[in-house]
mmCIF file of C-alpha atoms in Angstrom:
data_model
loop_
_atom_site.group_PDB
_atom_site.id
_atom_site.type_symbol
_atom_site.label_atom_id
_atom_site.label_comp_id
_atom_site.label_asym_id
_atom_site.label_seq_id
_atom_site.Cartn_x
_atom_site.Cartn_y
_atom_site.Cartn_z
ATOM 1 C CA MET A 984 16.860 47.752 29.646
ATOM 2 C CA ILE A 985 18.331 45.313 27.111
ATOM 3 C CA ASN A 986 15.593 43.127 25.656
ATOM 4 C CA ILE A 987 17.120 39.692 25.059
ATOM 5 C CA THR A 988 13.919 38.337 23.538
ATOM 6 C CA LYS A 989 13.871 41.055 20.892
ATOM 7 C CA LEU A 990 17.577 41.516 20.212
ATOM 8 C CA TYR A 991 18.953 37.992 20.508
ATOM 9 C CA CYS A 992 15.923 35.941 19.489
ATOM 10 C CA ASN A 993 14.202 38.260 16.986
ATOM 11 C CA THR A 994 10.850 37.970 18.789
ATOM 12 C CA ASP A 995 8.606 41.017 19.172
ATOM 13 C CA THR A 996 7.584 42.271 22.622
ATOM 14 C CA MET A 997 5.171 44.916 23.874
ATOM 15 C CA GLY A 998 7.984 47.262 24.921
ATOM 16 C CA ASP A 999 9.620 47.492 21.497
ATOM 17 C CA PRO A 1000 8.142 50.838 20.362
ATOM 18 C CA ILE A 1001 9.387 52.585 23.524
ATOM 19 C CA ARG A 1002 12.801 50.894 23.602
ATOM 20 C CA TYR A 1003 13.685 50.591 19.943
ATOM 21 C CA GLY A 1004 11.260 52.728 17.983
ATOM 22 C CA SER A 1005 9.942 49.683 16.156
ATOM 23 C CA LYS A 1006 7.558 46.805 16.612
ATOM 24 C CA THR A 1007 8.998 44.539 13.955
ATOM 25 C CA GLY A 1008 12.460 45.696 12.934
ATOM 26 C CA ALA A 1009 13.414 42.340 11.398
ATOM 27 C CA ASP A 1010 14.119 44.117 8.117
ATOM 28 C CA ILE A 1011 16.502 47.057 8.601
ATOM 29 C CA LYS A 1012 15.133 49.005 5.644
ATOM 30 C CA LYS A 1013 11.630 48.737 7.065
ATOM 31 C CA PHE A 1014 12.902 49.820 10.491
ATOM 32 C CA TYR A 1015 12.452 53.519 9.722
ATOM 33 C CA GLU A 1016 9.003 52.930 8.230
ATOM 34 C CA ASP A 1017 7.966 51.231 11.471
ATOM 35 C CA ILE A 1018 8.905 54.326 13.459
ATOM 36 C CA LYS A 1019 6.394 56.404 11.514
ATOM 37 C CA GLU A 1020 3.752 53.668 11.438
ATOM 38 C CA PHE A 1021 3.647 53.245 15.207
ATOM 39 C CA ASN A 1022 3.848 56.986 15.937
ATOM 40 C CA THR A 1023 7.108 56.529 17.837
ATOM 41 C CA PRO A 1024 9.544 59.451 18.270
ATOM 42 C CA ILE A 1025 12.152 59.570 15.510
ATOM 43 C CA SER A 1026 14.800 59.834 18.224
ATOM 44 C CA ALA A 1027 15.098 58.098 21.584
ATOM 45 C CA ARG A 1028 16.097 61.481 22.985
ATOM 46 C CA GLN A 1029 12.557 62.717 22.360
ATOM 47 C CA ARG A 1030 11.014 60.155 24.713
ATOM 48 C CA LYS A 1031 9.597 61.294 28.030
ATOM 49 C CA PRO A 1032 11.061 59.569 31.126
ATOM 50 C CA VAL A 1033 9.763 56.411 32.738
ATOM 51 C CA ILE A 1034 9.269 57.327 36.408
ATOM 52 C CA VAL A 1035 10.328 55.137 39.332
ATOM 53 C CA TRP A 1036 8.254 56.509 42.205
ATOM 54 C CA ASN A 1037 9.269 55.320 45.674
ATOM 55 C CA ILE A 1038 5.889 56.183 47.153
ATOM 56 C CA THR A 1039 6.919 54.891 50.571
ATOM 57 C CA ARG A 1040 10.219 53.969 52.177
ATOM 58 C CA ARG A 1041 8.728 51.569 54.674
ATOM 59 C CA CYS A 1042 9.234 47.866 53.941
ATOM 60 C CA ASN A 1043 8.255 44.630 55.674
ATOM 61 C CA LEU A 1044 11.519 42.933 54.637
ATOM 62 C CA ASN A 1045 15.191 43.711 55.199
ATOM 63 C CA CYS A 1046 16.893 42.930 51.878
ATOM 64 C CA ILE A 1047 20.686 43.017 52.015
ATOM 65 C CA HIS A 1048 20.961 44.816 48.655
ATOM 66 C CA CYS A 1049 18.182 47.404 49.130
ATOM 67 C CA TYR A 1050 19.145 50.601 47.264
ATOM 68 C CA SER A 1051 16.820 52.747 49.430
ATOM 69 C CA ASP A 1052 17.991 51.253 52.748
ATOM 70 C CA SER A 1053 14.360 50.681 53.803
ATOM 71 C CA HIS A 1054 13.171 49.336 57.152
ATOM 72 C CA ASN A 1055 9.814 48.443 58.693
ATOM 73 C CA ILE A 1056 9.425 51.796 60.444
ATOM 74 C CA PHE A 1057 7.397 54.963 59.899
ATOM 75 C CA TYR A 1058 9.188 57.595 57.828
ATOM 76 C CA SER A 1059 8.092 61.194 58.245
ATOM 77 C CA GLU A 1060 7.614 63.591 55.302
ATOM 78 C CA GLU A 1061 5.828 60.988 53.187
ATOM 79 C CA LEU A 1062 3.666 62.666 50.545
ATOM 80 C CA SER A 1063 -0.038 62.923 51.341
ATOM 81 C CA THR A 1064 -2.730 61.502 49.089
ATOM 82 C CA GLY A 1065 -3.513 64.978 47.799
ATOM 83 C CA GLN A 1066 0.127 65.729 47.028
ATOM 84 C CA ALA A 1067 0.503 62.361 45.298
ATOM 85 C CA LYS A 1068 -2.547 63.000 43.117
ATOM 86 C CA LYS A 1069 -1.114 66.371 42.085
ATOM 87 C CA ILE A 1070 2.060 64.582 40.943
ATOM 88 C CA ILE A 1071 0.041 61.997 39.019
ATOM 89 C CA LYS A 1072 -1.875 64.718 37.200
ATOM 90 C CA ASP A 1073 1.352 66.484 36.222
ATOM 91 C CA LEU A 1074 2.938 63.226 35.021
ATOM 92 C CA SER A 1075 -0.142 62.509 32.934
ATOM 93 C CA CYS A 1076 -0.031 65.975 31.352
ATOM 94 C CA PHE A 1077 3.720 65.524 30.754
ATOM 95 C CA LYS A 1078 2.828 62.266 28.954
ATOM 96 C CA VAL A 1079 5.380 59.994 30.622
ATOM 97 C CA PRO A 1080 5.156 56.449 29.197
ATOM 98 C CA ALA A 1081 4.893 54.706 32.580
ATOM 99 C CA VAL A 1082 5.074 55.150 36.356
ATOM 100 C CA LEU A 1083 6.523 52.383 38.527
ATOM 101 C CA PHE A 1084 5.005 52.431 42.011
ATOM 102 C CA SER A 1085 7.912 51.218 44.142
ATOM 103 C CA GLY A 1086 9.261 51.537 47.672
ATOM 104 C CA GLY A 1087 10.137 50.277 50.203
ATOM 105 C CA GLU A 1088 7.128 48.072 49.757
ATOM 106 C CA PRO A 1089 4.393 50.052 47.955
ATOM 107 C CA LEU A 1090 1.607 47.759 49.192
ATOM 108 C CA LEU A 1091 2.247 49.072 52.726
ATOM 109 C CA ARG A 1092 0.918 52.458 51.639
ATOM 110 C CA ALA A 1093 -2.785 52.614 52.573
ATOM 111 C CA ASP A 1094 -3.868 54.669 49.554
ATOM 112 C CA ILE A 1095 -1.973 52.684 46.908
ATOM 113 C CA PHE A 1096 -5.114 51.502 45.126
ATOM 114 C CA THR A 1097 -6.724 54.940 45.316
ATOM 115 C CA LEU A 1098 -3.661 56.438 43.618
ATOM 116 C CA ALA A 1099 -3.512 53.711 40.976
ATOM 117 C CA ASP A 1100 -7.198 54.143 40.168
ATOM 118 C CA TYR A 1101 -6.733 57.917 39.894
ATOM 119 C CA ALA A 1102 -3.797 57.399 37.532
ATOM 120 C CA LYS A 1103 -5.772 54.932 35.421
ATOM 121 C CA ASN A 1104 -8.563 57.482 34.967
ATOM 122 C CA LEU A 1105 -5.931 59.926 33.652
ATOM 123 C CA ASN A 1106 -4.721 57.313 31.135
ATOM 124 C CA LEU A 1107 -1.392 56.914 32.933
ATOM 125 C CA ARG A 1108 0.209 53.475 32.627
ATOM 126 C CA CYS A 1109 1.095 52.167 36.090
ATOM 127 C CA VAL A 1110 3.377 49.316 37.125
ATOM 128 C CA LEU A 1111 3.764 47.828 40.602
ATOM 129 C CA SER A 1112 7.240 46.911 41.859
ATOM 130 C CA THR A 1113 6.907 44.724 44.960
ATOM 131 C CA ASN A 1114 8.534 41.996 47.016
ATOM 132 C CA GLY A 1115 5.288 40.046 46.627
ATOM 133 C CA THR A 1116 5.002 38.755 50.175
ATOM 134 C CA LEU A 1117 1.755 40.675 50.766
ATOM 135 C CA ILE A 1118 -0.024 39.544 47.580
ATOM 136 C CA ASN A 1119 -2.645 37.071 48.721
ATOM 137 C CA LYS A 1120 -5.644 36.258 46.521
ATOM 138 C CA THR A 1121 -7.604 39.300 47.744
ATOM 139 C CA ILE A 1122 -4.742 41.742 47.146
ATOM 140 C CA ALA A 1123 -4.091 40.251 43.699
ATOM 141 C CA LYS A 1124 -7.691 40.998 42.707
ATOM 142 C CA LYS A 1125 -7.368 44.558 44.035
ATOM 143 C CA ILE A 1126 -4.194 45.037 41.985
ATOM 144 C CA LYS A 1127 -5.968 43.920 38.829
ATOM 145 C CA LYS A 1128 -9.055 46.031 39.536
ATOM 146 C CA ALA A 1129 -6.885 49.111 40.145
ATOM 147 C CA GLY A 1130 -5.552 48.782 36.606
ATOM 148 C CA PHE A 1131 -1.877 47.991 37.098
ATOM 149 C CA SER A 1132 -0.657 46.960 33.653
ATOM 150 C CA TYR A 1133 2.162 44.890 35.122
ATOM 151 C CA VAL A 1134 3.422 43.621 38.485
ATOM 152 C CA GLY A 1135 7.158 43.102 38.927
ATOM 153 C CA ILE A 1136 7.872 40.756 41.836
ATOM 154 C CA SER A 1137 11.389 40.478 43.260
ATOM 155 C CA LEU A 1138 12.798 36.978 43.670
ATOM 156 C CA ASP A 1139 16.520 36.578 44.287
ATOM 157 C CA GLY A 1140 17.087 32.871 44.026
ATOM 158 C CA ILE A 1141 15.239 29.708 44.922
ATOM 159 C CA GLY A 1142 14.313 28.748 48.489
ATOM 160 C CA GLU A 1143 16.900 29.653 51.100
ATOM 161 C CA THR A 1144 18.879 31.808 48.653
ATOM 162 C CA ASN A 1145 15.939 34.183 48.309
ATOM 163 C CA ASP A 1146 15.262 34.192 52.059
ATOM 164 C CA PHE A 1147 18.917 35.053 52.685
ATOM 165 C CA PHE A 1148 18.684 38.098 50.419
ATOM 166 C CA ARG A 1149 15.308 39.133 51.820
ATOM 167 C CA GLY A 1150 16.389 38.827 55.431
ATOM 168 C CA CYS A 1151 13.223 36.870 56.209
ATOM 169 C CA LYS A 1152 12.692 33.139 56.585
ATOM 170 C CA GLY A 1153 9.627 32.037 54.643
ATOM 171 C CA ALA A 1154 9.719 34.935 52.169
ATOM 172 C CA PHE A 1155 10.256 32.545 49.249
ATOM 173 C CA LYS A 1156 7.004 30.651 49.841
ATOM 174 C CA LYS A 1157 4.993 33.863 50.113
ATOM 175 C CA THR A 1158 6.569 35.208 46.938
ATOM 176 C CA VAL A 1159 5.807 32.022 45.015
ATOM 177 C CA ASP A 1160 2.192 32.306 46.182
ATOM 178 C CA ALA A 1161 2.147 35.895 44.906
ATOM 179 C CA PHE A 1162 3.173 34.799 41.415
ATOM 180 C CA ARG A 1163 0.533 32.089 41.404
ATOM 181 C CA ASN A 1164 -2.183 34.447 42.663
ATOM 182 C CA CYS A 1165 -1.417 36.907 39.848
ATOM 183 C CA VAL A 1166 -1.189 34.246 37.128
ATOM 184 C CA GLU A 1167 -4.468 32.695 38.291
ATOM 185 C CA ILE A 1168 -6.431 35.896 37.547
ATOM 186 C CA ASN A 1169 -4.465 36.791 34.381
ATOM 187 C CA GLN A 1170 -2.732 39.759 35.963
ATOM 188 C CA LYS A 1171 0.424 40.331 33.909
ATOM 189 C CA VAL A 1172 3.365 39.593 36.185
ATOM 190 C CA GLY A 1173 7.113 39.209 35.933
ATOM 191 C CA LEU A 1174 10.137 38.264 37.996
ATOM 192 C CA ARG A 1175 12.872 40.710 39.046
ATOM 193 C CA LEU A 1176 16.276 39.375 40.143
ATOM 194 C CA THR A 1177 19.589 41.052 41.005
ATOM 195 C CA LEU A 1178 22.660 39.285 39.615
ATOM 196 C CA THR A 1179 25.078 38.331 42.399
ATOM 197 C CA LYS A 1180 27.308 35.374 43.230
ATOM 198 C CA HIS A 1181 24.411 33.615 44.990
ATOM 199 C CA THR A 1182 21.849 34.269 42.266
ATOM 200 C CA LEU A 1183 24.266 33.297 39.499
ATOM 201 C CA ARG A 1184 24.337 29.801 41.002
ATOM 202 C CA ASP A 1185 20.524 29.716 40.835
ATOM 203 C CA LEU A 1186 20.077 31.113 37.310
ATOM 204 C CA HIS A 1187 19.193 27.796 35.663
ATOM 205 C CA LYS A 1188 16.706 27.115 38.477
ATOM 206 C CA ILE A 1189 15.176 30.552 37.913
ATOM 207 C CA PHE A 1190 14.538 29.764 34.240
ATOM 208 C CA ASP A 1191 13.058 26.419 35.256
ATOM 209 C CA PHE A 1192 10.824 28.334 37.688
ATOM 210 C CA LEU A 1193 9.670 30.775 34.977
ATOM 211 C CA GLU A 1194 8.627 27.874 32.774
ATOM 212 C CA LYS A 1195 6.980 25.812 35.498
ATOM 213 C CA GLU A 1196 4.967 28.703 36.947
ATOM 214 C CA ASN A 1197 3.995 30.196 33.563
ATOM 215 C CA ILE A 1198 5.582 33.572 34.344
ATOM 216 C CA PRO A 1199 5.819 35.532 31.066
ATOM 217 C CA ARG A 1200 8.560 38.027 31.896
ATOM 218 C CA ALA A 1201 11.836 38.363 33.819
ATOM 219 C CA CYS A 1202 14.204 41.275 34.395
ATOM 220 C CA PHE A 1203 17.770 40.536 35.497
ATOM 221 C CA TYR A 1204 19.284 43.572 37.232
ATOM 222 C CA HIS A 1205 23.004 44.174 37.580
ATOM 223 C CA LEU A 1206 23.971 45.027 41.162
ATOM 224 C CA VAL A 1207 24.382 48.731 42.003
ATOM 225 C CA SER A 1208 26.208 49.668 45.204
ATOM 226 C CA SER A 1209 23.518 52.045 46.481
ATOM 227 C CA GLY A 1210 22.030 51.931 49.969
ATOM 228 C CA ARG A 1211 22.674 48.559 51.583
ATOM 229 C CA GLY A 1212 23.886 47.338 48.202
ATOM 230 C CA GLY A 1213 27.138 49.147 48.990
ATOM 231 C CA ASN A 1214 27.772 46.817 51.928
ATOM 232 C CA ILE A 1215 27.825 43.536 50.005
ATOM 233 C CA SER A 1216 30.848 43.904 47.753
ATOM 234 C CA GLU A 1217 31.586 40.210 48.307
ATOM 235 C CA GLU A 1218 28.403 39.436 46.344
ATOM 236 C CA ALA A 1219 29.405 41.475 43.279
ATOM 237 C CA LEU A 1220 30.136 39.434 40.160
ATOM 238 C CA THR A 1221 33.558 39.551 38.553
ATOM 239 C CA HIS A 1222 33.609 40.509 34.869
ATOM 240 C CA ASN A 1223 34.038 36.873 33.902
ATOM 241 C CA GLU A 1224 31.106 35.864 36.104
ATOM 242 C CA THR A 1225 28.982 38.570 34.491
ATOM 243 C CA ARG A 1226 29.757 37.163 31.061
ATOM 244 C CA GLN A 1227 28.870 33.717 32.383
ATOM 245 C CA ALA A 1228 25.521 35.051 33.637
ATOM 246 C CA LEU A 1229 24.774 36.664 30.265
ATOM 247 C CA ASP A 1230 25.638 33.438 28.458
ATOM 248 C CA ILE A 1231 23.137 31.527 30.598
ATOM 249 C CA ILE A 1232 20.440 34.164 30.051
ATOM 250 C CA LEU A 1233 20.982 34.170 26.287
ATOM 251 C CA GLU A 1234 21.052 30.400 25.949
ATOM 252 C CA ARG A 1235 18.058 29.735 28.175
ATOM 253 C CA THR A 1236 15.975 32.450 26.494
ATOM 254 C CA GLU A 1237 16.777 31.038 23.074
ATOM 255 C CA ASP A 1238 15.901 27.533 24.253
ATOM 256 C CA LEU A 1239 12.492 28.657 25.538
ATOM 257 C CA LEU A 1240 11.586 30.487 22.347
ATOM 258 C CA THR A 1241 12.844 27.631 20.149
ATOM 259 C CA ARG A 1242 10.388 25.437 22.008
ATOM 260 C CA LYS A 1243 7.695 28.102 21.382
ATOM 261 C CA ILE A 1244 7.479 29.026 25.064
ATOM 262 C CA TYR A 1245 7.196 32.815 24.942
ATOM 263 C CA LYS A 1246 9.077 34.778 27.597
ATOM 264 C CA ASP A 1247 9.998 38.461 27.627
ATOM 265 C CA ILE A 1248 13.545 38.420 29.058
ATOM 266 C CA LEU A 1249 15.498 41.607 29.809
ATOM 267 C CA THR A 1250 18.666 42.725 31.559
ATOM 268 C CA VAL A 1251 18.802 46.038 33.402
ATOM 269 C CA ASP A 1252 21.354 48.664 34.520
ATOM 270 C CA ASN A 1253 24.311 47.635 32.372
ATOM 271 C CA PHE A 1254 24.032 48.877 28.795
ATOM 272 C CA VAL A 1255 27.170 47.052 27.688
ATOM 273 C CA ASP A 1256 24.915 43.977 27.602
ATOM 274 C CA GLY A 1257 23.701 45.322 24.249
ATOM 275 C CA VAL A 1258 27.224 45.220 22.852
ATOM 276 C CA TYR A 1259 27.732 41.711 24.215
ATOM 277 C CA VAL A 1260 24.499 40.526 22.588
ATOM 278 C CA TYR A 1261 25.593 41.995 19.258
ATOM 279 C CA LEU A 1262 29.050 40.389 19.423
ATOM 280 C CA ARG A 1263 27.519 36.994 20.237
ATOM 281 C CA LEU A 1264 25.007 37.336 17.398
ATOM 282 C CA LYS A 1265 27.675 38.421 14.940
ATOM 283 C CA GLU A 1266 29.360 35.025 15.365
ATOM 284 C CA LYS A 1267 26.219 32.943 14.749
ATOM 285 C CA ASN A 1268 23.849 35.056 12.641
ATOM 286 C CA PRO A 1269 25.333 38.192 10.997
ATOM 287 C CA GLU A 1270 22.013 39.187 9.418
ATOM 288 C CA MET A 1271 20.195 39.142 12.755
ATOM 289 C CA ALA A 1272 23.169 40.915 14.348
ATOM 290 C CA SER A 1273 22.784 43.795 11.876
ATOM 291 C CA ARG A 1274 19.096 44.059 12.666
ATOM 292 C CA SER A 1275 19.784 44.205 16.404
ATOM 293 C CA LEU A 1276 22.574 46.717 15.892
ATOM 294 C CA ALA A 1277 20.101 49.119 14.249
ATOM 295 C CA LEU A 1278 17.778 48.856 17.229
ATOM 296 C CA LEU A 1279 20.611 49.362 19.724
ATOM 297 C CA ASN A 1280 21.885 52.420 17.869
ATOM 298 C CA TRP A 1281 18.397 53.916 17.946
ATOM 299 C CA ASN A 1282 18.072 53.273 21.689
ATOM 300 C CA GLY A 1283 21.427 54.838 22.621
ATOM 301 C CA GLY A 1284 21.843 53.002 25.931
ATOM 302 C CA GLY A 1285 23.087 55.096 28.843
ATOM 303 C CA VAL A 1286 22.988 58.316 26.816
ATOM 304 C CA ASN A 1287 19.201 58.253 27.124
ATOM 305 C CA SER A 1288 18.908 56.787 30.613
ATOM 306 C CA SER A 1289 19.422 58.575 33.960
ATOM 307 C CA GLY A 1290 18.302 62.190 33.756
ATOM 308 C CA VAL A 1291 16.800 61.646 30.297
ATOM 309 C CA GLY A 1292 14.685 58.499 29.766
ATOM 310 C CA ILE A 1293 14.327 57.482 33.404
ATOM 311 C CA GLY A 1294 13.809 59.501 36.558
ATOM 312 C CA CYS A 1295 12.982 58.954 40.202
ATOM 313 C CA ILE A 1296 10.663 60.593 42.712
ATOM 314 C CA ASP A 1297 11.180 59.493 46.307
ATOM 315 C CA TYR A 1298 8.671 59.266 49.180
ATOM 316 C CA ARG A 1299 9.342 62.900 50.197
ATOM 317 C CA GLY A 1300 8.889 64.218 46.663
ATOM 318 C CA ASP A 1301 12.558 64.758 45.876
ATOM 319 C CA VAL A 1302 13.493 64.198 42.217
ATOM 320 C CA HIS A 1303 16.623 62.184 41.382
ATOM 321 C CA PRO A 1304 18.416 61.099 38.159
ATOM 322 C CA ASP A 1305 17.368 57.479 38.804
ATOM 323 C CA GLN A 1306 16.356 55.259 41.709
ATOM 324 C CA PHE A 1307 19.958 54.331 42.560
ATOM 325 C CA TRP A 1308 21.096 57.956 42.823
ATOM 326 C CA GLN A 1309 19.057 59.334 45.701
ATOM 327 C CA ASP A 1310 21.898 61.326 47.238
ATOM 328 C CA TYR A 1311 21.492 63.969 44.513
ATOM 329 C CA THR A 1312 18.289 65.979 44.195
ATOM 330 C CA PHE A 1313 17.169 68.235 41.345
ATOM 331 C CA GLY A 1314 14.190 69.660 43.237
ATOM 332 C CA ASN A 1315 11.012 68.711 45.087
ATOM 333 C CA VAL A 1316 7.583 68.188 43.533
ATOM 334 C CA LYS A 1317 5.883 69.872 46.497
ATOM 335 C CA LEU A 1318 7.495 73.115 45.351
ATOM 336 C CA LYS A 1319 7.681 72.663 41.592
ATOM 337 C CA ASN A 1320 6.078 70.348 39.039
ATOM 338 C CA PHE A 1321 8.124 67.337 38.006
ATOM 339 C CA SER A 1322 7.809 68.348 34.368
ATOM 340 C CA ASP A 1323 9.382 71.735 35.124
ATOM 341 C CA ILE A 1324 12.164 70.202 37.229
ATOM 342 C CA TRP A 1325 12.999 67.633 34.535
ATOM 343 C CA THR A 1326 13.260 70.151 31.709
ATOM 344 C CA ASP A 1327 15.289 72.727 33.675
ATOM 345 C CA THR A 1328 18.945 72.432 32.632
ATOM 346 C CA LYS A 1329 20.223 75.209 34.894
ATOM 347 C CA ASP A 1330 21.336 72.389 37.187
ATOM 348 C CA THR A 1331 24.809 71.442 35.928
ATOM 349 C CA LEU A 1332 24.320 67.706 36.517
ATOM 350 C CA MET A 1333 20.997 67.690 34.703
ATOM 351 C CA ALA A 1334 22.592 69.529 31.783
ATOM 352 C CA GLY A 1335 25.550 67.124 31.797
ATOM 353 C CA LEU A 1336 23.383 64.004 31.843
ATOM 354 C CA LYS A 1337 21.493 65.281 28.826
ATOM 355 C CA ASN A 1338 24.794 65.657 26.933
ATOM 356 C CA ARG A 1339 27.049 63.181 28.709
ATOM 357 C CA THR A 1340 29.281 61.786 25.967
ATOM 358 C CA SER A 1341 31.423 64.940 25.868
ATOM 359 C CA PHE A 1342 32.195 64.559 29.605
ATOM 360 C CA LEU A 1343 33.039 60.859 29.775
ATOM 361 C CA LYS A 1344 36.535 59.814 30.882
ATOM 362 C CA GLY A 1345 38.724 56.701 30.857
ATOM 363 C CA ARG A 1346 37.698 53.623 28.884
ATOM 364 C CA CYS A 1347 34.220 55.039 28.264
ATOM 365 C CA SER A 1348 35.641 58.081 26.454
ATOM 366 C CA THR A 1349 37.556 55.983 23.918
ATOM 367 C CA CYS A 1350 35.173 53.034 23.530
ATOM 368 C CA GLY A 1351 34.101 52.205 19.991
ATOM 369 C CA TRP A 1352 30.629 51.249 21.234
ATOM 370 C CA ILE A 1353 29.674 54.583 22.794
ATOM 371 C CA ARG A 1354 26.582 54.930 20.576
ATOM 372 C CA ILE A 1355 25.211 51.653 21.940
ATOM 373 C CA CYS A 1356 26.326 51.684 25.580
ATOM 374 C CA GLY A 1357 26.331 55.441 26.120
ATOM 375 C CA GLY A 1358 28.792 55.308 28.994
ATOM 376 C CA GLY A 1359 26.904 52.864 31.177
ATOM 377 C CA LEU A 1360 25.386 53.810 34.548
ATOM 378 C CA ARG A 1361 26.731 57.088 35.906
ATOM 379 C CA ALA A 1362 25.606 56.367 39.492
ATOM 380 C CA ARG A 1363 27.825 53.272 39.511
ATOM 381 C CA ALA A 1364 30.825 55.267 38.236
ATOM 382 C CA LEU A 1365 30.303 57.949 40.886
ATOM 383 C CA LYS A 1366 30.082 55.479 43.758
ATOM 384 C CA GLU A 1367 33.161 53.550 42.626
ATOM 385 C CA HIS A 1368 35.442 56.434 41.568
ATOM 386 C CA GLY A 1369 33.976 59.549 43.197
ATOM 387 C CA ASP A 1370 33.654 61.047 39.706
ATOM 388 C CA VAL A 1371 30.329 61.037 37.872
ATOM 389 C CA TRP A 1372 32.070 61.007 34.469
ATOM 390 C CA ALA A 1373 34.551 58.203 35.199
ATOM 391 C CA SER A 1374 34.302 54.795 33.533
ATOM 392 C CA ASP A 1375 31.535 52.452 34.625
ATOM 393 C CA PRO A 1376 33.349 49.757 36.662
ATOM 394 C CA ALA A 1377 30.755 47.162 35.621
ATOM 395 C CA CYS A 1378 31.917 47.198 31.987
ATOM 396 C CA TYR A 1379 33.099 43.652 31.302
ATOM 397 C CA LEU A 1380 34.283 44.099 27.714
ATOM 398 C CA THR A 1381 37.949 43.332 27.140
ATOM 399 C CA ASP A 1382 40.371 46.025 25.974
ATOM 400 C CA GLU A 1383 40.358 44.427 22.536
ATOM 401 C CA GLU A 1384 36.569 44.447 22.376
ATOM 402 C CA ILE A 1385 36.241 48.148 23.187
ATOM 403 C CA LYS A 1386 38.840 49.008 20.540
ATOM 404 C CA SER A 1387 36.593 47.576 17.853
ATOM 405 C CA GLN A 1388 34.242 49.990 16.150
ATOM 406 C CA ASN A 1389 30.455 50.179 15.975
ATOM 407 C CA PRO A 1390 29.888 49.449 12.262
ATOM 408 C CA LYS A 1391 27.598 51.561 10.116
ATOM 409 C CA PHE A 1392 24.142 50.170 9.390
#
């Protein structure tokens, strides 16, 4: 994740210690003192992975870009409550920073609140990733009582645009109600949107929506061609359109914070966004650019992502490098603890992901920003080129931009 609020607008957010090793970081010299003060690992490589757990594959919607290709049917082999609790206990002992209960639609799983309550009692931070259409006032209260620290609700555009992506007429209204039901009871909630040609046209409306509905957080995901997402190439943004989307996100975030309207705004699944933020900042505020550069260098981008700082467990218990890469499995938690699977580098892909820069090819191998971007998203490179170490096709930097060098700080 690239935190626009922190990096571009110099405003602290709750996720800073995990992402950047610092809560303040405005003064570069103090940056290293902050790491010690907040008991944050001296290296991003030392962090335990955030877990995306697809606890069910079943979903009540039929989204055209669904990475898990979910349908409203029963899927066999789903983990039992007992098996799920065993995983939660292991993840707690392994001290992962967070578990994202995802799907499919996680609220379709009957024991979702039992599992969340069990995790809470083991001091495990849980997040709910949902399409929101099932969150009425009663469910919102159950979510809060179960101890979910955050609810991420997917909304891909306003009105008919969202319904088109969700494959369900009326989904937009139900999702809006979900946001309102969470805000009403002070359940922390945020918006999740995938950047496509349709959603790019609605970006300004999305920021208007965030302000109007008092939604404190938004994550803008770059499209990954996994699952049904591989069937909508016509929706993929060109590199110029991606830059246009980033410009809107940067400008609207800055406008909100200038007006003292706090929003935690992030982009996801394209680490080159960090480079783009730095280059934009360098033009307007070199001092702030240097501060952000220090944070980005600490984070490492893709180097510390799939197979390192993020992992995925699917509904059957299979472990994957990330949620978009479910056609490769490291092992199954019914046979071996996640912690043991994740630290076993006998698997050649696992070993490679933990030391990926020496394997990168093409533009990624010669890019001057490798310490910030880290080679991007490997799942995207594999699906586009058939080679896990090829260049990430979503890199939108020009040839001149990647020739420039990451300055010392």
